[in-house]
Amino acid sequence: MEDLPEEIQLLVLCLLSLKDAARASTVSRNWRNLWRRYPNLCFDGTKGGSADEDSVKIEKSKFIETVNAIIQQHSGIGLNKFSIRCSLENNSSDHIDRWICFATASNAKIIDLNLWPKRTDACQTKNVYHFPLEALGAQGCSFIQSLFLTNVSIETLSDIHSFTKLRRLHLHHIQFIGDLPGLLSNCSVLEDLELIACSGLADLNIPHQLDKLRHLLISNMCVQMVDFHVTGLTHFVYKGDVIPIVLYGCSKLEKVTVTLYERVISNKGLGHAINGIPSISAVKELNICAYMQGNQPTWFSQVHSMGRPTFMFVNLRHLTCEITIFTIDPNRHTGIFQLAHCLDCAPQLETMKLHMQYHVLGRPCWHGQEIFPMRRLDHLKTVHMSGFRCYRPQVELLHGILENGAALEHVTIEPMVTLFGSSIANRGIPQDEICEWAHRTSERFGKEITVVKAPRQRWW
């Protein structure tokens, strides 16, 4: 190793964690100062730890002392990433300012400042640290490529010209002073933008084009509308209330995930995702999470409330829906029939996954024979329905799919519901009866139906 050039030694060193790199410096006298050019300085002062393998776990009482000691000895040459993850007192802003000045003076390509690692601090909005965006351009040149900020305030001045190389911008729990367009107007090569639970913005109206933006995530933002010019967008994620969403020029969009929360639960969510966001019509993969409710038995009353889609999902190949249903009578709540309208306007659909969770359970309708009318599904090959308990709307929707799915290869129903990545047990409806119904339906339509049974619990 000692015979290798110093550049190669540094390359080997950067494959280690900072702690191991410091230990390696004691192996040889020639290596003693090698760690001072370690490229990734990641400090973790949280009790729970971090998923970042490069981070150094430090107790809170020694955090400031340790970070100060390391940055004083580090040369600042070749610094790639500088990360701080901690929960410090409000009087620690001078130390944080010093760390940010070190990172900017070293031209760090990645700056990650997370001052809100604990859930218990979620309601703390006063006296948050003010991140000095202007410090990133203090050297008179642009160097920052990725900026991740959590639980700080920022002032978005339009005359800051230090983001011409910025490709990733993640802002979580940020208090904005000023307007977001003023900040983004200088991010001409931005590819990845995340906005989560930020305050100080009335709406997200970005008038200028972000031609390089590929990934856009907006979650839990208290805004009235979303309006972006993003011609190169390929992945869009939205989680929040039902609001107008306009994305201009999204001809390259491949994947969309929409999770709609409603202060007053109604049946607007699924219809808004299908009908209310025309800019996602070019998408290939669509994931929808929505809520429905029906306080009164309204047989077929919700079927025609949405109307026909005003556009076609001409490129849609994969559709996943997670639906939570609040109703007093699952056999009469017909909200899931809205999916039939989505199937009608997705002629190339190949895979459909539908996960249904009913908050009020009822007895199944075993002998329903009706078939919900829909267009031919010439390319649909795989259907998976979890939370399937033979309620009348579930049966009729599946009948319609079986009747019109000439290319169907795999149909799977699962009494348990898989929602938000976890499984909820089927209560009150015997699995054997569901299997018997599936067998009769399979013979009727000439297509095999697989029933996924819940695993048996073991007791020790």
Short mmCIF file of C-alpha atoms in Angstrom, two decimals:
data_model
loop_
_atom_site.label_atom_id
_atom_site.label_comp_id
_atom_site.label_asym_id
_atom_site.label_seq_id
_atom_site.Cartn_x
_atom_site.Cartn_y
_atom_site.Cartn_z
CA MET A 1 0.00 0.00 0.00
CA GLU A 2 2.81 2.42 0.81
CA ASP A 3 4.19 2.02 -2.72
CA LEU A 4 0.92 3.22 -4.24
CA PRO A 5 0.49 6.87 -5.24
CA GLU A 6 -1.27 9.04 -2.68
CA GLU A 7 -4.30 9.41 -4.98
CA ILE A 8 -4.79 5.63 -4.97
CA GLN A 9 -4.33 5.48 -1.20
CA LEU A 10 -7.09 8.08 -0.83
CA LEU A 11 -9.32 6.08 -3.14
CA VAL A 12 -8.86 2.99 -0.97
CA LEU A 13 -9.37 5.06 2.16
CA CYS A 14 -12.70 6.48 1.01
CA LEU A 15 -14.08 2.93 0.81
CA LEU A 16 -13.79 2.76 4.61
CA SER A 17 -15.92 4.52 7.19
CA LEU A 18 -14.42 7.63 8.81
CA LYS A 19 -13.76 5.71 12.02
CA ASP A 20 -11.92 2.91 10.18
CA ALA A 21 -10.01 5.47 8.12
CA ALA A 22 -8.78 7.12 11.32
CA ARG A 23 -7.72 3.73 12.69
CA ALA A 24 -5.90 2.93 9.45
CA SER A 25 -3.83 6.09 9.86
CA THR A 26 -2.09 4.48 12.84
CA VAL A 27 -0.76 1.59 10.75
CA SER A 28 2.03 3.56 9.14
CA ARG A 29 3.83 6.79 9.90
CA ASN A 30 3.35 7.78 6.26
CA TRP A 31 -0.39 7.36 6.64
CA ARG A 32 -0.70 9.46 9.78
CA ASN A 33 -2.15 12.50 8.00
CA LEU A 34 -3.88 10.63 5.21
CA TRP A 35 -7.28 10.63 6.95
CA ARG A 36 -7.21 14.46 6.96
CA ARG A 37 -8.28 14.28 3.32
CA TYR A 38 -11.10 11.80 3.91
CA PRO A 39 -13.87 12.82 1.44
CA ASN A 40 -17.05 12.08 3.44
CA LEU A 41 -17.55 13.64 6.88
CA CYS A 42 -20.85 12.33 8.26
CA PHE A 43 -21.66 12.93 11.93
CA ASP A 44 -24.64 11.34 13.69
CA GLY A 45 -25.55 12.66 17.13
CA THR A 46 -28.94 10.95 17.36
CA LYS A 47 -29.70 8.22 19.84
CA GLY A 48 -31.38 5.97 17.30
CA GLY A 49 -28.63 6.14 14.74
CA SER A 50 -28.65 6.66 11.00
CA ALA A 51 -28.96 4.48 7.93
CA ASP A 52 -25.82 6.12 6.57
CA GLU A 53 -23.00 3.61 6.99
CA ASP A 54 -20.39 6.35 6.69
CA SER A 55 -21.71 8.28 9.69
CA VAL A 56 -19.91 8.49 13.02
CA LYS A 57 -22.22 7.81 15.99
CA ILE A 58 -21.51 10.35 18.73
CA GLU A 59 -23.19 10.91 22.07
CA LYS A 60 -24.97 14.24 22.26
CA SER A 61 -22.81 15.53 25.10
CA LYS A 62 -19.65 15.09 23.02
CA PHE A 63 -21.12 15.88 19.63
CA ILE A 64 -20.09 19.53 19.30
CA GLU A 65 -16.64 18.89 20.75
CA THR A 66 -15.99 15.99 18.39
CA VAL A 67 -17.19 17.73 15.22
CA ASN A 68 -15.15 20.84 16.02
CA ALA A 69 -12.01 18.77 16.64
CA ILE A 70 -12.32 16.85 13.38
CA ILE A 71 -13.00 19.81 11.12
CA GLN A 72 -10.07 21.68 12.70
CA GLN A 73 -7.73 18.86 11.71
CA HIS A 74 -9.27 18.06 8.33
CA SER A 75 -7.51 19.70 5.41
CA GLY A 76 -10.75 20.46 3.56
CA ILE A 77 -9.16 19.21 0.34
CA GLY A 78 -11.31 16.93 -1.80
CA LEU A 79 -14.33 17.08 0.51
CA ASN A 80 -17.26 15.35 -1.19
CA LYS A 81 -19.97 15.08 1.49
CA PHE A 82 -20.56 16.91 4.76
CA SER A 83 -23.47 15.62 6.84
CA ILE A 84 -24.75 16.66 10.27
CA ARG A 85 -27.57 14.73 11.93
CA CYS A 86 -28.36 15.91 15.44
CA SER A 87 -30.82 17.59 17.78
CA LEU A 88 -29.00 20.54 19.32
CA GLU A 89 -30.16 23.32 21.59
CA ASN A 90 -31.10 26.70 20.13
CA ASN A 91 -27.90 28.27 21.48
CA SER A 92 -25.77 26.03 19.23
CA SER A 93 -26.27 28.10 16.09
CA ASP A 94 -22.72 29.51 16.28
CA HIS A 95 -21.29 26.00 16.07
CA ILE A 96 -23.56 25.09 13.15
CA ASP A 97 -22.55 28.28 11.35
CA ARG A 98 -18.90 27.28 11.79
CA TRP A 99 -19.56 23.80 10.34
CA ILE A 100 -21.42 25.22 7.33
CA CYS A 101 -18.57 27.69 6.71
CA PHE A 102 -16.11 24.78 6.77
CA ALA A 103 -18.21 22.80 4.27
CA THR A 104 -18.58 25.75 1.91
CA ALA A 105 -14.91 26.75 2.18
CA SER A 106 -14.03 23.14 1.31
CA ASN A 107 -16.37 23.21 -1.71
CA ALA A 108 -18.31 20.17 -0.49
CA LYS A 109 -20.42 18.72 -3.29
CA ILE A 110 -23.05 17.30 -0.90
CA ILE A 111 -24.34 19.12 2.20
CA ASP A 112 -26.85 17.32 4.42
CA LEU A 113 -28.10 19.15 7.53
CA ASN A 114 -30.75 17.30 9.53
CA LEU A 115 -31.70 19.05 12.78
CA TRP A 116 -34.94 17.19 13.37
CA PRO A 117 -34.30 13.50 13.89
CA LYS A 118 -36.86 12.89 16.66
CA ARG A 119 -40.62 12.62 16.40
CA THR A 120 -41.00 14.28 19.79
CA ASP A 121 -39.74 17.53 18.26
CA ALA A 122 -42.41 17.51 15.54
CA CYS A 123 -44.39 20.39 17.05
CA GLN A 124 -41.38 22.62 17.63
CA THR A 125 -41.53 25.42 15.07
CA LYS A 126 -40.02 28.34 16.96
CA ASN A 127 -36.37 29.35 17.01
CA VAL A 128 -35.33 26.91 14.31
CA TYR A 129 -31.88 27.31 12.84
CA HIS A 130 -31.65 29.70 9.88
CA PHE A 131 -29.59 28.07 7.16
CA PRO A 132 -27.43 30.66 5.35
CA LEU A 133 -28.06 29.92 1.67
CA GLU A 134 -25.96 32.92 0.74
CA ALA A 135 -22.92 31.20 2.29
CA LEU A 136 -22.96 28.61 -0.50
CA GLY A 137 -21.96 31.31 -2.97
CA ALA A 138 -19.47 33.07 -0.72
CA GLN A 139 -16.52 31.69 -2.68
CA GLY A 140 -17.75 33.30 -5.87
CA CYS A 141 -18.34 30.01 -7.69
CA SER A 142 -20.84 27.18 -7.80
CA PHE A 143 -19.82 23.84 -6.32
CA ILE A 144 -22.83 22.37 -4.49
CA GLN A 145 -24.47 19.43 -6.33
CA SER A 146 -26.79 18.02 -3.63
CA LEU A 147 -28.44 19.94 -0.78
CA PHE A 148 -30.54 18.17 1.87
CA LEU A 149 -32.07 20.31 4.63
CA THR A 150 -34.39 19.22 7.46
CA ASN A 151 -36.01 21.38 10.17
CA VAL A 152 -34.38 24.70 9.34
CA SER A 153 -35.58 27.99 7.96
CA ILE A 154 -34.28 29.45 4.71
CA GLU A 155 -34.66 32.77 2.96
CA THR A 156 -35.07 32.22 -0.75
CA LEU A 157 -33.43 35.21 -2.40
CA SER A 158 -33.57 35.38 -6.18
CA ASP A 159 -30.13 37.01 -6.44
CA ILE A 160 -28.27 33.95 -5.09
CA HIS A 161 -26.37 32.51 -8.04
CA SER A 162 -24.65 29.56 -6.38
CA PHE A 163 -26.87 26.70 -7.60
CA THR A 164 -25.89 26.36 -11.25
CA LYS A 165 -24.58 22.82 -10.54
CA LEU A 166 -27.29 21.77 -8.06
CA ARG A 167 -28.87 18.48 -9.16
CA ARG A 168 -30.64 17.27 -5.98
CA LEU A 169 -32.61 19.46 -3.57
CA HIS A 170 -34.50 17.88 -0.65
CA LEU A 171 -36.32 20.27 1.71
CA HIS A 172 -38.08 18.59 4.64
CA HIS A 173 -39.95 20.56 7.35
CA ILE A 174 -38.56 23.86 6.08
CA GLN A 175 -39.85 27.30 7.07
CA PHE A 176 -39.69 29.46 3.95
CA ILE A 177 -38.97 33.16 4.05
CA GLY A 178 -39.59 34.50 0.57
CA ASP A 179 -40.78 32.57 -2.46
CA LEU A 180 -39.72 29.17 -3.78
CA PRO A 181 -39.61 30.29 -7.45
CA GLY A 182 -36.89 32.74 -6.49
CA LEU A 183 -34.75 29.84 -5.32
CA LEU A 184 -35.55 27.45 -8.18
CA SER A 185 -34.97 30.10 -10.83
CA ASN A 186 -31.23 29.58 -10.30
CA CYS A 187 -31.38 25.75 -10.37
CA SER A 188 -31.13 25.26 -14.13
CA VAL A 189 -29.80 21.66 -13.95
CA LEU A 190 -31.98 20.43 -11.08
CA GLU A 191 -32.95 16.77 -11.53
CA ASP A 192 -34.43 15.73 -8.16
CA LEU A 193 -36.72 17.90 -5.99
CA GLU A 194 -38.44 16.86 -2.75
CA LEU A 195 -40.71 19.13 -0.70
CA ILE A 196 -42.10 17.58 2.49
CA ALA A 197 -44.15 19.35 5.19
CA CYS A 198 -42.73 22.80 4.45
CA SER A 199 -44.45 25.99 5.64
CA GLY A 200 -44.59 29.58 4.44
CA LEU A 201 -45.87 28.80 0.92
CA ALA A 202 -49.42 29.52 -0.26
CA ASP A 203 -49.07 27.40 -3.39
CA LEU A 204 -46.43 25.80 -5.57
CA ASN A 205 -46.55 27.88 -8.73
CA ILE A 206 -43.25 27.66 -10.62
CA PRO A 207 -43.61 29.85 -13.73
CA HIS A 208 -40.25 29.10 -15.32
CA GLN A 209 -39.26 25.76 -16.87
CA LEU A 210 -37.28 23.09 -15.05
CA ASP A 211 -36.26 21.16 -18.15
CA LYS A 212 -33.80 18.84 -16.37
CA LEU A 213 -36.09 17.84 -13.51
CA ARG A 214 -36.68 14.06 -13.54
CA HIS A 215 -38.03 13.30 -10.02
CA LEU A 216 -40.57 15.49 -8.18
CA LEU A 217 -41.97 14.60 -4.73
CA ILE A 218 -44.51 16.79 -2.92
CA SER A 219 -45.82 15.54 0.44
CA ASN A 220 -47.97 17.05 3.21
CA MET A 221 -47.72 20.60 1.89
CA CYS A 222 -50.47 23.02 2.97
CA VAL A 223 -50.82 24.63 -0.44
CA GLN A 224 -53.81 25.43 -2.65
CA MET A 225 -52.38 24.24 -5.96
CA VAL A 226 -49.38 22.68 -7.70
CA ASP A 227 -48.25 24.23 -10.98
CA PHE A 228 -44.91 23.17 -12.53
CA HIS A 229 -43.33 23.40 -15.99
CA VAL A 230 -41.38 20.12 -16.20
CA THR A 231 -40.95 18.78 -19.72
CA GLY A 232 -38.45 16.05 -18.76
CA LEU A 233 -40.22 14.67 -15.67
CA THR A 234 -40.21 10.85 -15.41
CA HIS A 235 -41.31 10.21 -11.78
CA PHE A 236 -43.92 12.21 -9.83
CA VAL A 237 -45.06 11.56 -6.23
CA TYR A 238 -47.83 13.52 -4.52
CA LYS A 239 -49.20 12.98 -1.00
CA GLY A 240 -51.73 15.43 0.36
CA ASP A 241 -55.20 16.93 0.03
CA VAL A 242 -57.25 16.97 -3.15
CA ILE A 243 -56.05 20.14 -4.90
CA PRO A 244 -55.53 21.23 -8.53
CA ILE A 245 -52.32 19.70 -9.91
CA VAL A 246 -50.98 20.94 -13.24
CA LEU A 247 -47.74 19.63 -14.70
CA TYR A 248 -46.93 21.05 -18.11
CA GLY A 249 -45.29 19.06 -20.89
CA CYS A 250 -44.96 15.68 -19.14
CA SER A 251 -44.57 13.56 -22.26
CA LYS A 252 -41.77 11.49 -20.67
CA LEU A 253 -43.61 10.63 -17.45
CA GLU A 254 -43.21 6.94 -16.58
CA LYS A 255 -44.27 6.52 -12.94
CA VAL A 256 -46.79 8.41 -10.77
CA THR A 257 -47.73 7.79 -7.15
CA VAL A 258 -50.72 9.75 -5.79
CA THR A 259 -51.86 9.48 -2.16
CA LEU A 260 -54.89 11.66 -1.47
CA TYR A 261 -55.94 12.60 2.05
CA GLU A 262 -59.23 14.38 2.66
CA ARG A 263 -60.17 16.34 5.76
CA VAL A 264 -63.73 15.17 5.22
CA ILE A 265 -63.54 11.70 3.75
CA SER A 266 -65.60 11.38 0.59
CA ASN A 267 -65.38 9.62 -2.74
CA LYS A 268 -63.45 12.35 -4.57
CA GLY A 269 -59.94 10.93 -4.14
CA LEU A 270 -59.95 8.10 -6.66
CA GLY A 271 -61.91 10.09 -9.22
CA HIS A 272 -59.56 13.06 -8.85
CA ALA A 273 -56.52 10.86 -9.41
CA ILE A 274 -58.05 9.34 -12.54
CA ASN A 275 -59.87 12.35 -13.98
CA GLY A 276 -58.46 15.44 -12.30
CA ILE A 277 -54.76 15.31 -13.25
CA PRO A 278 -54.70 15.20 -17.06
CA SER A 279 -50.94 15.80 -17.19
CA ILE A 280 -50.29 12.22 -15.98
CA SER A 281 -52.06 10.60 -18.92
CA ALA A 282 -48.73 9.56 -20.52
CA VAL A 283 -47.69 7.55 -17.46
CA LYS A 284 -46.69 3.86 -17.70
CA GLU A 285 -47.03 2.98 -13.99
CA LEU A 286 -49.74 4.52 -11.80
CA ASN A 287 -50.08 4.01 -8.03
CA ILE A 288 -53.12 5.46 -6.26
CA CYS A 289 -53.99 5.56 -2.57
CA ALA A 290 -57.41 7.00 -1.71
CA TYR A 291 -60.26 6.95 0.80
CA MET A 292 -63.98 6.35 0.30
CA GLN A 293 -67.02 6.49 2.51
CA GLY A 294 -70.72 5.86 2.21
CA ASN A 295 -72.86 6.52 5.25
CA GLN A 296 -76.07 5.33 3.61
CA PRO A 297 -76.76 2.25 1.47
CA THR A 298 -76.58 3.75 -2.00
CA TRP A 299 -76.66 0.87 -4.47
CA PHE A 300 -75.24 2.08 -7.81
CA SER A 301 -75.51 5.74 -6.74
CA GLN A 302 -71.75 6.25 -6.93
CA VAL A 303 -71.19 4.43 -10.19
CA HIS A 304 -72.08 7.24 -12.55
CA SER A 305 -71.01 10.16 -10.35
CA MET A 306 -67.53 10.36 -11.86
CA GLY A 307 -68.41 10.21 -15.54
CA ARG A 308 -66.21 9.03 -18.37
CA PRO A 309 -62.53 9.99 -18.29
CA THR A 310 -61.70 13.05 -20.33
CA PHE A 311 -58.38 11.58 -21.49
CA MET A 312 -56.81 8.21 -22.16
CA PHE A 313 -53.99 6.45 -20.31
CA VAL A 314 -52.61 5.28 -23.62
CA ASN A 315 -49.24 4.14 -22.19
CA LEU A 316 -50.39 2.73 -18.85
CA ARG A 317 -49.02 -0.76 -18.22
CA HIS A 318 -49.18 -1.21 -14.42
CA LEU A 319 -51.95 0.03 -12.09
CA THR A 320 -51.91 -0.29 -8.28
CA CYS A 321 -54.73 1.02 -6.06
CA GLU A 322 -54.87 1.05 -2.27
CA ILE A 323 -58.37 1.99 -1.13
CA THR A 324 -59.64 2.44 2.42
CA ILE A 325 -63.45 2.24 2.58
CA PHE A 326 -65.68 3.51 5.38
CA THR A 327 -69.21 2.17 4.98
CA ILE A 328 -72.06 0.63 6.95
CA ASP A 329 -72.81 -1.87 4.19
CA PRO A 330 -69.90 -3.20 2.06
CA ASN A 331 -72.36 -4.95 -0.27
CA ARG A 332 -73.91 -1.63 -1.31
CA HIS A 333 -70.88 0.64 -1.44
CA THR A 334 -70.04 0.79 -5.13
CA GLY A 335 -67.12 3.22 -5.08
CA ILE A 336 -64.65 0.68 -6.44
CA PHE A 337 -66.64 0.64 -9.70
CA GLN A 338 -64.79 3.89 -10.49
CA LEU A 339 -61.84 1.64 -11.33
CA ALA A 340 -63.79 0.26 -14.26
CA HIS A 341 -63.68 3.73 -15.81
CA CYS A 342 -59.90 3.74 -15.40
CA LEU A 343 -59.69 0.32 -17.08
CA ASP A 344 -61.80 1.62 -19.95
CA CYS A 345 -59.27 4.35 -20.73
CA ALA A 346 -56.15 2.16 -20.34
CA PRO A 347 -56.14 -0.05 -23.45
CA GLN A 348 -52.55 -1.25 -22.92
CA LEU A 349 -52.88 -2.20 -19.24
CA GLU A 350 -51.05 -5.43 -18.37
CA THR A 351 -51.03 -5.62 -14.54
CA MET A 352 -53.63 -4.51 -12.01
CA LYS A 353 -53.31 -4.68 -8.23
CA LEU A 354 -56.21 -3.65 -6.02
CA HIS A 355 -55.95 -3.57 -2.21
CA MET A 356 -59.22 -2.88 -0.33
CA GLN A 357 -59.60 -2.30 3.39
CA TYR A 358 -63.14 -2.08 4.76
CA HIS A 359 -63.48 -0.44 8.17
CA VAL A 360 -66.96 -1.91 8.69
CA LEU A 361 -67.28 -5.57 7.81
CA GLY A 362 -70.37 -7.30 6.49
CA ARG A 363 -71.51 -10.66 5.28
CA PRO A 364 -70.51 -11.56 1.70
CA CYS A 365 -72.93 -11.93 -1.16
CA TRP A 366 -72.00 -15.44 -2.36
CA HIS A 367 -74.46 -15.86 -5.19
CA GLY A 368 -74.09 -12.60 -7.11
CA GLN A 369 -74.18 -13.25 -10.88
CA GLU A 370 -74.03 -9.71 -12.28
CA ILE A 371 -71.18 -8.58 -14.54
CA PHE A 372 -70.12 -4.93 -14.42
CA PRO A 373 -70.05 -3.64 -18.03
CA MET A 374 -66.66 -2.50 -19.34
CA ARG A 375 -64.61 -2.50 -22.50
CA ARG A 376 -62.38 -5.33 -23.66
CA LEU A 377 -59.12 -5.72 -21.79
CA ASP A 378 -57.01 -7.18 -24.57
CA HIS A 379 -53.61 -6.76 -22.86
CA LEU A 380 -54.47 -7.38 -19.20
CA LYS A 381 -52.51 -10.44 -18.04
CA THR A 382 -52.27 -10.24 -14.24
CA VAL A 383 -54.86 -9.24 -11.62
CA HIS A 384 -54.30 -9.33 -7.86
CA MET A 385 -56.97 -8.27 -5.37
CA SER A 386 -56.31 -8.26 -1.63
CA GLY A 387 -59.04 -7.61 0.92
CA PHE A 388 -61.34 -9.63 -1.37
CA ARG A 389 -64.25 -10.95 0.74
CA CYS A 390 -66.89 -11.59 -1.89
CA TYR A 391 -68.82 -8.38 -1.33
CA ARG A 392 -71.21 -7.69 -4.20
CA PRO A 393 -69.23 -4.78 -5.79
CA GLN A 394 -66.00 -6.82 -5.57
CA VAL A 395 -67.67 -9.80 -7.20
CA GLU A 396 -69.24 -7.80 -10.02
CA LEU A 397 -66.02 -5.89 -10.76
CA LEU A 398 -64.04 -9.13 -10.93
CA HIS A 399 -66.78 -10.69 -13.10
CA GLY A 400 -66.40 -7.80 -15.54
CA ILE A 401 -62.63 -8.26 -15.65
CA LEU A 402 -62.92 -12.02 -16.18
CA GLU A 403 -65.54 -11.54 -18.89
CA ASN A 404 -63.50 -9.01 -20.87
CA GLY A 405 -59.92 -10.09 -20.09
CA ALA A 406 -59.20 -12.38 -23.01
CA ALA A 407 -55.43 -12.38 -22.30
CA LEU A 408 -55.70 -12.98 -18.55
CA GLU A 409 -53.02 -15.38 -17.29
CA HIS A 410 -53.03 -14.92 -13.50
CA VAL A 411 -55.96 -13.95 -11.29
CA THR A 412 -55.24 -13.91 -7.57
CA ILE A 413 -57.59 -12.99 -4.74
CA GLU A 414 -56.51 -12.63 -1.14
CA PRO A 415 -58.92 -12.33 1.83
CA MET A 416 -56.21 -10.56 3.82
CA VAL A 417 -55.57 -6.98 2.75
CA THR A 418 -52.11 -5.67 1.99
CA LEU A 419 -52.16 -1.95 2.69
CA PHE A 420 -49.24 0.43 3.18
CA GLY A 421 -46.85 -2.52 3.04
CA SER A 422 -48.46 -4.53 5.88
CA SER A 423 -51.10 -7.26 5.98
CA ILE A 424 -54.41 -7.06 7.86
CA ALA A 425 -56.15 -10.31 8.71
CA ASN A 426 -59.48 -11.36 7.28
CA ARG A 427 -62.05 -11.39 10.07
CA GLY A 428 -65.36 -13.16 10.08
CA ILE A 429 -65.42 -14.74 6.60
CA PRO A 430 -64.25 -18.39 6.31
CA GLN A 431 -61.46 -18.86 3.79
CA ASP A 432 -62.86 -22.22 2.73
CA GLU A 433 -66.07 -20.54 1.55
CA ILE A 434 -64.04 -17.98 -0.44
CA CYS A 435 -62.12 -20.86 -2.05
CA GLU A 436 -65.39 -22.57 -2.96
CA TRP A 437 -66.71 -19.35 -4.53
CA ALA A 438 -63.45 -18.93 -6.49
CA HIS A 439 -63.76 -22.52 -7.79
CA ARG A 440 -67.30 -21.93 -9.08
CA THR A 441 -66.35 -18.60 -10.66
CA SER A 442 -63.29 -20.16 -12.29
CA GLU A 443 -65.46 -22.80 -13.94
CA ARG A 444 -67.97 -20.18 -15.08
CA PHE A 445 -65.44 -17.96 -16.90
CA GLY A 446 -62.89 -20.63 -17.80
CA LYS A 447 -60.01 -18.86 -16.03
CA GLU A 448 -58.02 -20.08 -13.05
CA ILE A 449 -58.38 -18.09 -9.82
CA THR A 450 -55.80 -18.53 -7.06
CA VAL A 451 -56.78 -17.83 -3.45
CA VAL A 452 -53.95 -16.77 -1.14
CA LYS A 453 -54.71 -18.14 2.31
CA ALA A 454 -53.56 -16.44 5.48
CA PRO A 455 -50.67 -18.22 7.24
CA ARG A 456 -51.65 -20.22 10.27
CA GLN A 457 -50.53 -18.79 13.58
CA ARG A 458 -48.25 -20.89 15.74
CA TRP A 459 -48.39 -20.93 19.48
CA TRP A 460 -45.47 -21.88 21.66
#
